[in-house]
CSV table of C-alpha atoms in Angstrom, one decimal:
chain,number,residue,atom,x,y,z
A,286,UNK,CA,-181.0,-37.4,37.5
A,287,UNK,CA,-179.2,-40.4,36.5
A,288,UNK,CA,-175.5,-40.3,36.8
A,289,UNK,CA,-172.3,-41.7,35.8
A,290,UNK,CA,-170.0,-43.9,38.1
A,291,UNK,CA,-166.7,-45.9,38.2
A,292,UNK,CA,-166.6,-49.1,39.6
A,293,UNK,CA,-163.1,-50.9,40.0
A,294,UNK,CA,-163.8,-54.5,40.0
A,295,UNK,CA,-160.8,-56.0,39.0
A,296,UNK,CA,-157.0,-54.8,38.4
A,297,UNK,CA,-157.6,-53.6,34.7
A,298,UNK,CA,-154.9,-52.3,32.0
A,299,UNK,CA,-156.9,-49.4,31.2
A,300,UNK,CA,-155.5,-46.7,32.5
A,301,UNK,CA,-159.1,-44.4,32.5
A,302,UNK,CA,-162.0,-44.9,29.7
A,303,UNK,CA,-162.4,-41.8,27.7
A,304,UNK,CA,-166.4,-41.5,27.2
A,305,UNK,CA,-168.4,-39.6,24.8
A,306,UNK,CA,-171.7,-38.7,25.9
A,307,UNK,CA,-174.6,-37.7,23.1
A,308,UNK,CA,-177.7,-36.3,24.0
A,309,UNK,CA,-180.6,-37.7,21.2
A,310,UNK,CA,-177.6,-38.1,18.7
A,311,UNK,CA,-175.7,-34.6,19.6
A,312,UNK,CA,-172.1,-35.0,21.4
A,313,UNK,CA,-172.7,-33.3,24.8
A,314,UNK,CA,-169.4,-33.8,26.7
A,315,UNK,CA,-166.4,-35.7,26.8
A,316,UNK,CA,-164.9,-36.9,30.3
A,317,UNK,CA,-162.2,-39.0,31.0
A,318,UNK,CA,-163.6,-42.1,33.9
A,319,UNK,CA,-160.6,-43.3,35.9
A,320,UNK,CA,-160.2,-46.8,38.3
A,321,UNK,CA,-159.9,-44.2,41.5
A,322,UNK,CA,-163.9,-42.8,40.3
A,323,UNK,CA,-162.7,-39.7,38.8
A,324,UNK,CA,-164.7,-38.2,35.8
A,325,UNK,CA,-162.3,-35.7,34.5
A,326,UNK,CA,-163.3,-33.5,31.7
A,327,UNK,CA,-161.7,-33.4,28.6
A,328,UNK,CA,-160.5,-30.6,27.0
A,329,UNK,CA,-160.9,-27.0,28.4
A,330,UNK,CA,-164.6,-27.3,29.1
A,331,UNK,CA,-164.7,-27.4,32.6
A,332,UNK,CA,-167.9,-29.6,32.7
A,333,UNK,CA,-168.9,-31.6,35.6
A,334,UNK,CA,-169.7,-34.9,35.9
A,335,UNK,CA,-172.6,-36.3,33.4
A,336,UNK,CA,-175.9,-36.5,34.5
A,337,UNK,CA,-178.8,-38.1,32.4
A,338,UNK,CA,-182.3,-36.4,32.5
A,339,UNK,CA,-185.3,-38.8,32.9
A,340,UNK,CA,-187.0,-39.8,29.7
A,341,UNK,CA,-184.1,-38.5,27.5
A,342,UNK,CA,-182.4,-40.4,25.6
A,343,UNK,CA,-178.4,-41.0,25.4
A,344,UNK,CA,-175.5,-42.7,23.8
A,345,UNK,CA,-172.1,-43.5,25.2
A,346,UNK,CA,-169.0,-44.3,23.2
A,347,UNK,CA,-165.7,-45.6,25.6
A,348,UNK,CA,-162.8,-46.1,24.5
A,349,UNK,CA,-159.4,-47.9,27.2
A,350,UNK,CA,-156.9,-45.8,27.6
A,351,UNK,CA,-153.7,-47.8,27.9
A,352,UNK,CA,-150.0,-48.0,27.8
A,353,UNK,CA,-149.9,-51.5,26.6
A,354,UNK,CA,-151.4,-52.9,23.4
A,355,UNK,CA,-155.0,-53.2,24.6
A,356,UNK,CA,-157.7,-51.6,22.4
A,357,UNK,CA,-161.1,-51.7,23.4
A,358,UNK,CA,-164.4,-49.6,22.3
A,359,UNK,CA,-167.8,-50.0,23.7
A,360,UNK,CA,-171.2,-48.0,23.1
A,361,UNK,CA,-174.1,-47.7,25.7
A,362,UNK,CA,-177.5,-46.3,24.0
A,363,UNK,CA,-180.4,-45.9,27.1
A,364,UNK,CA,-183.2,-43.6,27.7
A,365,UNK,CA,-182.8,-42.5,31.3
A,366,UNK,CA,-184.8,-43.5,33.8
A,367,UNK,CA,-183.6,-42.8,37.2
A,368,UNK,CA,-180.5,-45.5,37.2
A,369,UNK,CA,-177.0,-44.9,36.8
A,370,UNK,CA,-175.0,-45.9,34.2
A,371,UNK,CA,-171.6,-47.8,35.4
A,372,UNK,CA,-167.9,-47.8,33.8
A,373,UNK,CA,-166.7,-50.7,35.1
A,374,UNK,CA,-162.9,-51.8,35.1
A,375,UNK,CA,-162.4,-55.7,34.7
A,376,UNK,CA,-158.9,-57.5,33.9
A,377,UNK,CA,-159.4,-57.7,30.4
A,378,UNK,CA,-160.7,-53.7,30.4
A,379,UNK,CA,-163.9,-52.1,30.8
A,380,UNK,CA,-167.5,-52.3,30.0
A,381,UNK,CA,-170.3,-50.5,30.8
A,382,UNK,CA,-173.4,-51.3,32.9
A,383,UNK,CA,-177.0,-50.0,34.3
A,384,UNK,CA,-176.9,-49.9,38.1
A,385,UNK,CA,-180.2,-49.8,40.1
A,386,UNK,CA,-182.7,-47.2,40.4
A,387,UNK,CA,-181.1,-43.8,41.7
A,388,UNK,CA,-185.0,-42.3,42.9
C-alpha cells in the first residue's frame, strides 16, 4: 500500500495542510499533515493514516493552514502504484509530490 508522508524541507508558514482524500471521486477521509509528520484526523473519525491501494485511483485536495495571510490550495489526482505520495513544507507553503516505489 502506498502511503502518505510529511516531509519538512524548509521553514514554512503553514502551520499543518489539511488534505482531502477521494477514492474514484468519493471523499474517504480528511487528516490534518503537520511539519513534525503527523497525520491527524479530522473530525471525530478516528481514522488512521491514509493508505492508497494499488491500481486505485485517488484525488487529493490541501489546503495551508496558517496564522498569517498565506492561502494556498493544491490537488494531487494518481492511480496508486506502490509509491507514496509526499506533503511537502517549503518557505512559500506546501506542495505535494510522488516519492519512489514503496514495494
Amino acid at each position: 500500500m502506498d502511503g502518505l508522508l510529511a516531509i519538512n524541507d524548509a521553514p514554512s508558514p503553514c502551520l499543518g495542510v489539511r488534505v482531502k482524500v477521494f477514492e474514484n471521486s468519493k471523499l474517504k477521509m480528511e487528516v490534518t499533515v503537520t511539519p513534525d509528520g503527523k497525520v491527524k484526523p479530522v473530525g471525530r473519525t478516528a481514522a488512521s493514516v491514509p493508505q492508497f491501494a494499488k491500481g486505485t485511483t485517488y484525488g487529493l485536495e490541501g489546503t495551508c493552514v496558517s496564522t498569517s495571510n498565506i492561502y494556498q490550495n493544491s490537488q494531487l489526482n494518481f492511480k496508486a502504484e506502490g509509491r507514496t505520495v509526499m506533503v511537502v513544507f517549503t518557505k512559500t507553503g506546501f506542495l505535494f509530490k510522488r516519492g519512489g516505489l514503496a514495494y
